[in-house]
């Protein structure tokens, strides 16, 4: 994955040469093969009634259970996970193919042999909590 797919590309590239500049410029001109997205877990209760919290590395699937792959053949998986007490949900990060990197897209995550429903909450670098930064301004 590259900085463009991660949503961390700067608006301007410096004039000086640097290691990786040619690759970076090429990535900026191409459509990203994947987009780093924030997912929220809709229900993390297992079939036996136990609350399960993903840790990272779990595959991200369609609602039907099909694996997601970008145009480079890379499968989508949870890159990081953690509690989101301010929004009351468990939050996951994953690189998704552009056609699935849509806010509101319903997907699943395979964890401990069960599929758990997740929703794409953010498909760019916008924060899930207080996206307009209004809380700080009050």
mmCIF file of N, CA and C in Angstrom:
data_model
loop_
_atom_site.group_PDB
_atom_site.id
_atom_site.type_symbol
_atom_site.label_atom_id
_atom_site.label_comp_id
_atom_site.label_asym_id
_atom_site.label_seq_id
_atom_site.Cartn_x
_atom_site.Cartn_y
_atom_site.Cartn_z
ATOM 1 N N UNK A 1 0.844 -1.175 0.000
ATOM 2 C CA UNK A 1 0.000 0.000 0.000
ATOM 3 C C UNK A 1 0.888 1.235 0.000
ATOM 4 N N UNK A 2 0.366 2.341 -0.516
ATOM 5 C CA UNK A 2 1.169 3.560 -0.603
ATOM 6 C C UNK A 2 0.460 4.721 0.089
ATOM 7 N N UNK A 3 1.128 5.875 0.158
ATOM 8 C CA UNK A 3 0.565 7.018 0.886
ATOM 9 C C UNK A 3 -0.703 7.558 0.243
ATOM 10 N N UNK A 4 -0.858 7.405 -1.052
ATOM 11 C CA UNK A 4 -2.087 7.858 -1.716
ATOM 12 C C UNK A 4 -3.249 6.981 -1.268
ATOM 13 N N UNK A 5 -3.043 5.670 -1.239
ATOM 14 C CA UNK A 5 -4.096 4.755 -0.796
ATOM 15 C C UNK A 5 -4.430 4.968 0.679
ATOM 16 N N UNK A 6 -3.446 5.407 1.456
ATOM 17 C CA UNK A 6 -3.665 5.675 2.878
ATOM 18 C C UNK A 6 -4.300 7.041 3.116
ATOM 19 N N UNK A 7 -4.456 7.846 2.059
ATOM 20 C CA UNK A 7 -5.051 9.170 2.206
ATOM 21 C C UNK A 7 -4.116 10.171 2.855
ATOM 22 N N UNK A 8 -2.807 9.938 2.754
ATOM 23 C CA UNK A 8 -1.834 10.811 3.407
ATOM 24 C C UNK A 8 -0.950 11.562 2.426
ATOM 25 N N UNK A 9 -1.343 11.642 1.177
ATOM 26 C CA UNK A 9 -0.538 12.365 0.184
ATOM 27 C C UNK A 9 -0.711 13.866 0.389
ATOM 28 N N UNK A 10 0.384 14.594 0.357
ATOM 29 C CA UNK A 10 0.345 16.047 0.489
ATOM 30 C C UNK A 10 -0.144 16.660 -0.816
ATOM 31 N N UNK A 11 -0.647 17.868 -0.735
ATOM 32 C CA UNK A 11 -1.130 18.561 -1.923
ATOM 33 C C UNK A 11 -0.029 18.922 -2.896
ATOM 34 N N UNK A 12 1.162 19.161 -2.379
ATOM 35 C CA UNK A 12 2.285 19.563 -3.228
ATOM 36 C C UNK A 12 3.473 18.647 -2.955
ATOM 37 N N UNK A 13 4.171 18.293 -4.021
ATOM 38 C CA UNK A 13 5.392 17.492 -3.894
ATOM 39 C C UNK A 13 6.574 18.437 -4.045
ATOM 40 N N UNK A 14 7.528 18.358 -3.109
ATOM 41 C CA UNK A 14 8.669 19.281 -3.160
ATOM 42 C C UNK A 14 9.483 19.076 -4.434
ATOM 43 N N UNK A 15 10.141 20.153 -4.850
ATOM 44 C CA UNK A 15 10.929 20.131 -6.081
ATOM 45 C C UNK A 15 12.193 19.280 -5.956
ATOM 46 N N UNK A 16 12.804 19.263 -4.769
ATOM 47 C CA UNK A 16 14.029 18.498 -4.583
ATOM 48 C C UNK A 16 13.758 17.012 -4.805
ATOM 49 N N UNK A 17 14.802 16.340 -5.270
ATOM 50 C CA UNK A 17 14.697 14.900 -5.476
ATOM 51 C C UNK A 17 14.758 14.191 -4.124
ATOM 52 N N UNK A 18 14.061 13.085 -3.991
ATOM 53 C CA UNK A 18 14.128 12.262 -2.793
ATOM 54 C C UNK A 18 13.893 10.813 -3.185
ATOM 55 N N UNK A 19 14.316 9.906 -2.328
ATOM 56 C CA UNK A 19 14.158 8.479 -2.603
ATOM 57 C C UNK A 19 12.670 8.161 -2.690
ATOM 58 N N UNK A 20 12.257 7.555 -3.785
ATOM 59 C CA UNK A 20 10.865 7.182 -3.979
ATOM 60 C C UNK A 20 10.014 8.238 -4.656
ATOM 61 N N UNK A 21 10.611 9.355 -5.067
ATOM 62 C CA UNK A 21 9.840 10.440 -5.663
ATOM 63 C C UNK A 21 9.137 9.994 -6.943
ATOM 64 N N UNK A 22 9.831 9.278 -7.815
ATOM 65 C CA UNK A 22 9.220 8.832 -9.077
ATOM 66 C C UNK A 22 8.022 7.926 -8.805
ATOM 67 N N UNK A 23 8.167 7.006 -7.866
ATOM 68 C CA UNK A 23 7.060 6.108 -7.517
ATOM 69 C C UNK A 23 5.909 6.896 -6.904
ATOM 70 N N UNK A 24 6.231 7.855 -6.040
ATOM 71 C CA UNK A 24 5.192 8.667 -5.410
ATOM 72 C C UNK A 24 4.406 9.458 -6.458
ATOM 73 N N UNK A 25 5.098 10.066 -7.401
ATOM 74 C CA UNK A 25 4.417 10.822 -8.456
ATOM 75 C C UNK A 25 3.548 9.907 -9.312
ATOM 76 N N UNK A 26 4.031 8.706 -9.582
ATOM 77 C CA UNK A 26 3.241 7.737 -10.350
ATOM 78 C C UNK A 26 1.976 7.340 -9.580
ATOM 79 N N UNK A 27 2.107 7.101 -8.278
ATOM 80 C CA UNK A 27 0.952 6.733 -7.457
ATOM 81 C C UNK A 27 -0.087 7.848 -7.427
ATOM 82 N N UNK A 28 0.375 9.087 -7.399
ATOM 83 C CA UNK A 28 -0.555 10.224 -7.366
ATOM 84 C C UNK A 28 -1.369 10.335 -8.644
ATOM 85 N N UNK A 29 -0.796 9.907 -9.776
ATOM 86 C CA UNK A 29 -1.491 10.008 -11.060
ATOM 87 C C UNK A 29 -2.447 8.844 -11.301
ATOM 88 N N UNK A 30 -2.209 7.711 -10.660
ATOM 89 C CA UNK A 30 -3.055 6.530 -10.837
ATOM 90 C C UNK A 30 -4.272 6.596 -9.919
ATOM 91 N N UNK A 31 -5.313 5.893 -10.316
ATOM 92 C CA UNK A 31 -6.438 5.683 -9.406
ATOM 93 C C UNK A 31 -5.959 4.707 -8.333
ATOM 94 N N UNK A 32 -6.266 4.952 -7.070
ATOM 95 C CA UNK A 32 -5.806 4.021 -6.037
ATOM 96 C C UNK A 32 -6.466 2.648 -6.198
ATOM 97 N N UNK A 33 -5.695 1.597 -5.967
ATOM 98 C CA UNK A 33 -6.224 0.231 -6.041
ATOM 99 C C UNK A 33 -7.016 -0.110 -4.784
ATOM 100 N N UNK A 34 -6.725 0.589 -3.693
ATOM 101 C CA UNK A 34 -7.419 0.385 -2.424
ATOM 102 C C UNK A 34 -7.445 1.717 -1.688
ATOM 103 N N UNK A 35 -8.386 1.831 -0.755
ATOM 104 C CA UNK A 35 -8.535 3.061 0.026
ATOM 105 C C UNK A 35 -8.617 2.677 1.499
ATOM 106 N N UNK A 36 -7.834 3.349 2.333
ATOM 107 C CA UNK A 36 -7.878 3.089 3.766
ATOM 108 C C UNK A 36 -9.187 3.642 4.327
ATOM 109 N N UNK A 37 -9.968 2.770 4.943
ATOM 110 C CA UNK A 37 -11.288 3.140 5.456
ATOM 111 C C UNK A 37 -11.402 2.816 6.941
ATOM 112 N N UNK A 38 -12.306 3.530 7.590
ATOM 113 C CA UNK A 38 -12.651 3.250 8.977
ATOM 114 C C UNK A 38 -13.973 2.503 8.980
ATOM 115 N N UNK A 39 -14.004 1.380 9.678
ATOM 116 C CA UNK A 39 -15.211 0.568 9.788
ATOM 117 C C UNK A 39 -15.657 0.564 11.243
ATOM 118 N N UNK A 40 -16.960 0.455 11.458
ATOM 119 C CA UNK A 40 -17.470 0.273 12.812
ATOM 120 C C UNK A 40 -18.165 -1.079 12.871
ATOM 121 N N UNK A 41 -17.993 -1.763 13.993
ATOM 122 C CA UNK A 41 -18.605 -3.076 14.176
ATOM 123 C C UNK A 41 -20.044 -2.863 14.630
ATOM 124 N N UNK A 42 -20.994 -3.409 13.860
ATOM 125 C CA UNK A 42 -22.413 -3.235 14.176
ATOM 126 C C UNK A 42 -22.845 -4.111 15.345
ATOM 127 N N UNK A 43 -22.346 -5.332 15.390
ATOM 128 C CA UNK A 43 -22.692 -6.265 16.465
ATOM 129 C C UNK A 43 -21.510 -7.206 16.655
ATOM 130 N N UNK A 44 -20.914 -7.188 17.818
ATOM 131 C CA UNK A 44 -19.756 -8.044 18.062
ATOM 132 C C UNK A 44 -20.072 -9.161 19.045
ATOM 133 N N UNK A 45 -21.341 -9.592 19.056
ATOM 134 C CA UNK A 45 -21.753 -10.706 19.896
ATOM 135 C C UNK A 45 -21.694 -11.992 19.086
ATOM 136 N N UNK A 46 -20.996 -12.996 19.606
ATOM 137 C CA UNK A 46 -20.874 -14.272 18.895
ATOM 138 C C UNK A 46 -22.182 -15.044 18.977
ATOM 139 N N UNK A 47 -22.260 -16.144 18.245
ATOM 140 C CA UNK A 47 -23.468 -16.974 18.262
ATOM 141 C C UNK A 47 -23.706 -17.586 19.640
ATOM 142 N N UNK A 48 -22.664 -17.682 20.462
ATOM 143 C CA UNK A 48 -22.817 -18.211 21.821
ATOM 144 C C UNK A 48 -23.070 -17.108 22.846
ATOM 145 N N UNK A 49 -23.205 -15.858 22.376
ATOM 146 C CA UNK A 49 -23.521 -14.747 23.265
ATOM 147 C C UNK A 49 -22.323 -14.043 23.873
ATOM 148 N N UNK A 50 -21.125 -14.390 23.444
ATOM 149 C CA UNK A 50 -19.905 -13.779 23.980
ATOM 150 C C UNK A 50 -19.524 -12.573 23.124
ATOM 151 N N UNK A 51 -19.169 -11.470 23.783
ATOM 152 C CA UNK A 51 -18.708 -10.286 23.056
ATOM 153 C C UNK A 51 -17.297 -10.547 22.531
ATOM 154 N N UNK A 52 -17.103 -10.359 21.224
ATOM 155 C CA UNK A 52 -15.809 -10.585 20.589
ATOM 156 C C UNK A 52 -15.285 -9.266 20.038
ATOM 157 N N UNK A 53 -14.020 -8.998 20.255
ATOM 158 C CA UNK A 53 -13.405 -7.760 19.801
ATOM 159 C C UNK A 53 -12.229 -8.088 18.887
ATOM 160 N N UNK A 54 -12.340 -7.696 17.626
ATOM 161 C CA UNK A 54 -11.285 -7.961 16.661
ATOM 162 C C UNK A 54 -9.995 -7.259 17.096
ATOM 163 N N UNK A 55 -8.868 -7.838 16.718
ATOM 164 C CA UNK A 55 -7.567 -7.308 17.121
ATOM 165 C C UNK A 55 -6.721 -6.824 15.954
ATOM 166 N N UNK A 56 -7.032 -7.291 14.756
ATOM 167 C CA UNK A 56 -6.247 -6.972 13.564
ATOM 168 C C UNK A 56 -5.829 -8.247 12.864
ATOM 169 N N UNK A 57 -5.798 -8.194 11.536
ATOM 170 C CA UNK A 57 -5.426 -9.351 10.738
ATOM 171 C C UNK A 57 -6.603 -10.165 10.240
ATOM 172 N N UNK A 58 -7.815 -9.847 10.678
ATOM 173 C CA UNK A 58 -8.990 -10.604 10.266
ATOM 174 C C UNK A 58 -9.409 -10.213 8.854
ATOM 175 N N UNK A 59 -9.862 -11.181 8.042
ATOM 176 C CA UNK A 59 -10.301 -10.858 6.682
ATOM 177 C C UNK A 59 -11.609 -10.068 6.671
ATOM 178 N N UNK A 60 -11.701 -9.120 5.738
ATOM 179 C CA UNK A 60 -12.931 -8.361 5.515
ATOM 180 C C UNK A 60 -13.610 -8.982 4.300
ATOM 181 N N UNK A 61 -14.897 -9.273 4.444
ATOM 182 C CA UNK A 61 -15.668 -9.957 3.410
ATOM 183 C C UNK A 61 -16.905 -9.153 3.044
ATOM 184 N N UNK A 62 -17.546 -9.534 1.938
ATOM 185 C CA UNK A 62 -18.841 -8.948 1.604
ATOM 186 C C UNK A 62 -19.869 -9.488 2.594
ATOM 187 N N UNK A 63 -21.088 -8.952 2.568
ATOM 188 C CA UNK A 63 -22.152 -9.465 3.442
ATOM 189 C C UNK A 63 -22.447 -10.929 3.136
ATOM 190 N N UNK A 64 -22.210 -11.339 1.880
ATOM 191 C CA UNK A 64 -22.439 -12.729 1.480
ATOM 192 C C UNK A 64 -21.280 -13.642 1.863
ATOM 193 N N UNK A 65 -20.186 -13.085 2.348
ATOM 194 C CA UNK A 65 -19.042 -13.887 2.763
ATOM 195 C C UNK A 65 -17.952 -14.045 1.724
ATOM 196 N N UNK A 66 -18.062 -13.331 0.605
ATOM 197 C CA UNK A 66 -17.030 -13.409 -0.437
ATOM 198 C C UNK A 66 -15.842 -12.525 -0.049
ATOM 199 N N UNK A 67 -14.615 -12.984 -0.293
ATOM 200 C CA UNK A 67 -13.444 -12.161 0.033
ATOM 201 C C UNK A 67 -13.350 -10.938 -0.874
ATOM 202 N N UNK A 68 -12.815 -9.858 -0.338
ATOM 203 C CA UNK A 68 -12.602 -8.630 -1.103
ATOM 204 C C UNK A 68 -11.145 -8.571 -1.540
ATOM 205 N N UNK A 69 -10.926 -8.282 -2.810
ATOM 206 C CA UNK A 69 -9.572 -8.111 -3.336
ATOM 207 C C UNK A 69 -9.533 -6.866 -4.196
ATOM 208 N N UNK A 70 -8.432 -6.115 -4.111
ATOM 209 C CA UNK A 70 -8.291 -4.950 -4.979
ATOM 210 C C UNK A 70 -7.754 -5.389 -6.340
ATOM 211 N N UNK A 71 -7.588 -4.447 -7.243
ATOM 212 C CA UNK A 71 -7.177 -4.807 -8.607
ATOM 213 C C UNK A 71 -5.746 -5.346 -8.682
ATOM 214 N N UNK A 72 -4.979 -5.188 -7.604
ATOM 215 C CA UNK A 72 -3.630 -5.760 -7.543
ATOM 216 C C UNK A 72 -3.638 -7.151 -6.908
ATOM 217 N N UNK A 73 -4.829 -7.646 -6.573
ATOM 218 C CA UNK A 73 -4.958 -8.979 -5.990
ATOM 219 C C UNK A 73 -4.765 -9.044 -4.488
ATOM 220 N N UNK A 74 -4.633 -7.898 -3.827
ATOM 221 C CA UNK A 74 -4.439 -7.878 -2.376
ATOM 222 C C UNK A 74 -5.790 -8.019 -1.680
ATOM 223 N N UNK A 75 -5.868 -8.936 -0.752
ATOM 224 C CA UNK A 75 -7.106 -9.148 -0.002
ATOM 225 C C UNK A 75 -7.254 -8.097 1.093
ATOM 226 N N UNK A 76 -8.499 -7.733 1.369
ATOM 227 C CA UNK A 76 -8.779 -6.770 2.440
ATOM 228 C C UNK A 76 -8.765 -7.488 3.785
ATOM 229 N N UNK A 77 -8.168 -6.849 4.768
ATOM 230 C CA UNK A 77 -8.121 -7.387 6.120
ATOM 231 C C UNK A 77 -8.073 -6.216 7.099
ATOM 232 N N UNK A 78 -8.359 -6.490 8.349
ATOM 233 C CA UNK A 78 -8.317 -5.466 9.392
ATOM 234 C C UNK A 78 -6.851 -5.157 9.685
ATOM 235 N N UNK A 79 -6.454 -3.903 9.481
ATOM 236 C CA UNK A 79 -5.069 -3.509 9.749
ATOM 237 C C UNK A 79 -4.873 -3.112 11.206
ATOM 238 N N UNK A 80 -5.908 -2.555 11.822
ATOM 239 C CA UNK A 80 -5.842 -2.196 13.237
ATOM 240 C C UNK A 80 -7.258 -2.119 13.779
ATOM 241 N N UNK A 81 -7.370 -2.267 15.090
ATOM 242 C CA UNK A 81 -8.683 -2.289 15.728
ATOM 243 C C UNK A 81 -8.570 -1.702 17.125
ATOM 244 N N UNK A 82 -9.672 -1.166 17.609
ATOM 245 C CA UNK A 82 -9.663 -0.621 18.954
ATOM 246 C C UNK A 82 -11.026 -0.122 19.370
ATOM 247 N N UNK A 83 -11.151 0.156 20.650
ATOM 248 C CA UNK A 83 -12.401 0.662 21.200
ATOM 249 C C UNK A 83 -12.616 2.106 20.781
ATOM 250 N N UNK A 84 -13.857 2.466 20.577
ATOM 251 C CA UNK A 84 -14.232 3.841 20.273
ATOM 252 C C UNK A 84 -15.263 4.316 21.281
ATOM 253 N N UNK A 85 -14.855 4.563 22.534
ATOM 254 C CA UNK A 85 -15.833 4.910 23.563
ATOM 255 C C UNK A 85 -16.626 6.180 23.271
ATOM 256 N N UNK A 86 -16.049 7.118 22.556
ATOM 257 C CA UNK A 86 -16.763 8.364 22.246
ATOM 258 C C UNK A 86 -17.914 8.143 21.281
ATOM 259 N N UNK A 87 -17.821 7.115 20.454
ATOM 260 C CA UNK A 87 -18.922 6.814 19.531
ATOM 261 C C UNK A 87 -19.669 5.545 19.946
ATOM 262 N N UNK A 88 -19.179 4.863 20.973
ATOM 263 C CA UNK A 88 -19.859 3.681 21.487
ATOM 264 C C UNK A 88 -19.756 2.456 20.599
ATOM 265 N N UNK A 89 -18.702 2.376 19.803
ATOM 266 C CA UNK A 89 -18.529 1.230 18.908
ATOM 267 C C UNK A 89 -17.067 0.821 18.855
ATOM 268 N N UNK A 90 -16.848 -0.418 18.422
ATOM 269 C CA UNK A 90 -15.498 -0.916 18.159
ATOM 270 C C UNK A 90 -15.119 -0.431 16.763
ATOM 271 N N UNK A 91 -13.913 0.100 16.597
ATOM 272 C CA UNK A 91 -13.488 0.714 15.335
ATOM 273 C C UNK A 91 -12.383 -0.127 14.701
ATOM 274 N N UNK A 92 -12.484 -0.316 13.385
ATOM 275 C CA UNK A 92 -11.501 -1.081 12.623
ATOM 276 C C UNK A 92 -10.992 -0.228 11.472
ATOM 277 N N UNK A 93 -9.773 -0.500 11.034
ATOM 278 C CA UNK A 93 -9.218 0.130 9.835
ATOM 279 C C UNK A 93 -8.933 -0.974 8.831
ATOM 280 N N UNK A 94 -9.198 -0.687 7.556
ATOM 281 C CA UNK A 94 -8.941 -1.673 6.513
ATOM 282 C C UNK A 94 -8.799 -0.977 5.171
ATOM 283 N N UNK A 95 -7.930 -1.516 4.326
ATOM 284 C CA UNK A 95 -7.836 -1.063 2.942
ATOM 285 C C UNK A 95 -8.890 -1.817 2.147
ATOM 286 N N UNK A 96 -9.785 -1.067 1.493
ATOM 287 C CA UNK A 96 -10.864 -1.677 0.716
ATOM 288 C C UNK A 96 -10.747 -1.290 -0.747
ATOM 289 N N UNK A 97 -11.207 -2.169 -1.655
ATOM 290 C CA UNK A 97 -11.273 -1.783 -3.066
ATOM 291 C C UNK A 97 -12.194 -0.565 -3.202
ATOM 292 N N UNK A 98 -11.913 0.349 -4.140
ATOM 293 C CA UNK A 98 -12.708 1.578 -4.267
ATOM 294 C C UNK A 98 -14.215 1.351 -4.376
ATOM 295 N N UNK A 99 -14.628 0.279 -5.027
ATOM 296 C CA UNK A 99 -16.069 0.035 -5.173
ATOM 297 C C UNK A 99 -16.746 -0.320 -3.849
ATOM 298 N N UNK A 100 -15.971 -0.690 -2.836
ATOM 299 C CA UNK A 100 -16.517 -0.984 -1.508
ATOM 300 C C UNK A 100 -16.177 0.106 -0.494
ATOM 301 N N UNK A 101 -15.339 1.055 -0.868
ATOM 302 C CA UNK A 101 -14.937 2.147 0.021
ATOM 303 C C UNK A 101 -15.959 3.275 -0.064
ATOM 304 N N UNK A 102 -17.177 2.954 0.346
ATOM 305 C CA UNK A 102 -18.304 3.882 0.272
ATOM 306 C C UNK A 102 -18.932 3.955 1.662
ATOM 307 N N UNK A 103 -19.104 5.163 2.177
ATOM 308 C CA UNK A 103 -19.709 5.326 3.497
ATOM 309 C C UNK A 103 -21.087 4.665 3.495
ATOM 310 N N UNK A 104 -21.328 3.840 4.503
ATOM 311 C CA UNK A 104 -22.586 3.116 4.622
ATOM 312 C C UNK A 104 -22.544 1.701 4.060
ATOM 313 N N UNK A 105 -21.481 1.355 3.335
ATOM 314 C CA UNK A 105 -21.343 0.003 2.766
ATOM 315 C C UNK A 105 -21.349 -1.029 3.896
ATOM 316 N N UNK A 106 -22.163 -2.053 3.730
ATOM 317 C CA UNK A 106 -22.282 -3.119 4.719
ATOM 318 C C UNK A 106 -21.367 -4.279 4.338
ATOM 319 N N UNK A 107 -20.476 -4.669 5.236
ATOM 320 C CA UNK A 107 -19.532 -5.759 5.004
ATOM 321 C C UNK A 107 -19.534 -6.670 6.227
ATOM 322 N N UNK A 108 -18.683 -7.688 6.218
ATOM 323 C CA UNK A 108 -18.507 -8.540 7.391
ATOM 324 C C UNK A 108 -17.019 -8.763 7.628
ATOM 325 N N UNK A 109 -16.702 -9.116 8.868
ATOM 326 C CA UNK A 109 -15.333 -9.468 9.245
ATOM 327 C C UNK A 109 -15.378 -10.876 9.824
ATOM 328 N N UNK A 110 -14.485 -11.732 9.349
ATOM 329 C CA UNK A 110 -14.401 -13.107 9.840
ATOM 330 C C UNK A 110 -13.469 -13.141 11.043
ATOM 331 N N UNK A 111 -14.020 -13.544 12.188
ATOM 332 C CA UNK A 111 -13.233 -13.587 13.419
ATOM 333 C C UNK A 111 -13.624 -14.824 14.211
ATOM 334 N N UNK A 112 -12.662 -15.628 14.547
ATOM 335 C CA UNK A 112 -12.878 -16.859 15.315
ATOM 336 C C UNK A 112 -13.961 -17.740 14.684
ATOM 337 N N UNK A 113 -13.930 -17.833 13.354
ATOM 338 C CA UNK A 113 -14.844 -18.712 12.633
ATOM 339 C C UNK A 113 -16.248 -18.179 12.429
ATOM 340 N N UNK A 114 -16.513 -16.942 12.845
ATOM 341 C CA UNK A 114 -17.840 -16.348 12.668
ATOM 342 C C UNK A 114 -17.716 -15.021 11.940
ATOM 343 N N UNK A 115 -18.785 -14.664 11.232
ATOM 344 C CA UNK A 115 -18.810 -13.378 10.528
ATOM 345 C C UNK A 115 -19.557 -12.349 11.377
ATOM 346 N N UNK A 116 -18.951 -11.170 11.486
ATOM 347 C CA UNK A 116 -19.530 -10.077 12.262
ATOM 348 C C UNK A 116 -19.824 -8.909 11.322
ATOM 349 N N UNK A 117 -21.016 -8.301 11.435
ATOM 350 C CA UNK A 117 -21.372 -7.199 10.535
ATOM 351 C C UNK A 117 -20.622 -5.913 10.875
ATOM 352 N N UNK A 118 -20.126 -5.255 9.828
ATOM 353 C CA UNK A 118 -19.446 -3.969 9.973
ATOM 354 C C UNK A 118 -19.981 -3.010 8.915
ATOM 355 N N UNK A 119 -19.799 -1.729 9.168
ATOM 356 C CA UNK A 119 -20.225 -0.686 8.239
ATOM 357 C C UNK A 119 -19.056 0.245 7.973
ATOM 358 N N UNK A 120 -18.899 0.647 6.721
ATOM 359 C CA UNK A 120 -17.876 1.641 6.384
ATOM 360 C C UNK A 120 -18.362 2.982 6.938
ATOM 361 N N UNK A 121 -17.638 3.517 7.917
ATOM 362 C CA UNK A 121 -18.016 4.785 8.545
ATOM 363 C C UNK A 121 -17.347 5.969 7.861
ATOM 364 N N UNK A 122 -16.103 5.778 7.404
ATOM 365 C CA UNK A 122 -15.334 6.844 6.770
ATOM 366 C C UNK A 122 -14.499 6.228 5.654
ATOM 367 N N UNK A 123 -14.471 6.899 4.501
ATOM 368 C CA UNK A 123 -13.685 6.402 3.363
ATOM 369 C C UNK A 123 -12.578 7.387 2.983
ATOM 370 N N UNK A 124 -12.127 8.172 3.946
ATOM 371 C CA UNK A 124 -11.010 9.099 3.742
ATOM 372 C C UNK A 124 -10.389 9.363 5.109
ATOM 373 N N UNK A 125 -9.695 10.459 5.278
ATOM 374 C CA UNK A 125 -9.017 10.720 6.550
ATOM 375 C C UNK A 125 -9.872 11.487 7.558
ATOM 376 N N UNK A 126 -11.160 11.643 7.285
ATOM 377 C CA UNK A 126 -12.060 12.320 8.214
ATOM 378 C C UNK A 126 -12.206 11.488 9.489
ATOM 379 N N UNK A 127 -12.153 12.106 10.668
ATOM 380 C CA UNK A 127 -12.334 11.333 11.895
ATOM 381 C C UNK A 127 -13.790 10.895 12.070
ATOM 382 N N UNK A 128 -13.993 9.785 12.753
ATOM 383 C CA UNK A 128 -15.348 9.290 13.009
ATOM 384 C C UNK A 128 -16.033 10.174 14.046
ATOM 385 N N UNK A 129 -15.289 10.562 15.082
ATOM 386 C CA UNK A 129 -15.845 11.392 16.145
ATOM 387 C C UNK A 129 -15.571 12.860 15.857
ATOM 388 N N UNK A 130 -16.600 13.684 15.879
ATOM 389 C CA UNK A 130 -16.497 15.130 15.697
ATOM 390 C C UNK A 130 -15.745 15.507 14.415
ATOM 391 N N UNK A 131 -16.268 15.098 13.259
ATOM 392 C CA UNK A 131 -15.557 15.350 11.996
ATOM 393 C C UNK A 131 -15.370 16.830 11.657
ATOM 394 N N UNK A 132 -16.234 17.724 12.169
ATOM 395 C CA UNK A 132 -16.082 19.158 11.905
ATOM 396 C C UNK A 132 -15.230 19.851 12.965
ATOM 397 N N UNK A 133 -14.752 19.078 13.960
ATOM 398 C CA UNK A 133 -13.923 19.620 15.027
ATOM 399 C C UNK A 133 -14.670 20.676 15.841
ATOM 400 N N UNK A 134 -15.991 20.542 15.922
ATOM 401 C CA UNK A 134 -16.825 21.519 16.621
ATOM 402 C C UNK A 134 -16.639 21.457 18.134
ATOM 403 N N UNK A 135 -16.379 20.299 18.672
ATOM 404 C CA UNK A 135 -16.249 20.147 20.116
ATOM 405 C C UNK A 135 -15.097 20.984 20.668
ATOM 406 N N UNK A 136 -13.997 21.053 19.953
ATOM 407 C CA UNK A 136 -12.839 21.829 20.396
ATOM 408 C C UNK A 136 -13.146 23.320 20.356
ATOM 409 N N UNK A 137 -13.969 23.718 19.427
ATOM 410 C CA UNK A 137 -14.263 25.148 19.233
ATOM 411 C C UNK A 137 -15.278 25.698 20.224
ATOM 412 N N UNK A 138 -15.939 24.845 20.993
ATOM 413 C CA UNK A 138 -16.953 25.339 21.929
ATOM 414 C C UNK A 138 -16.392 25.566 23.303
#
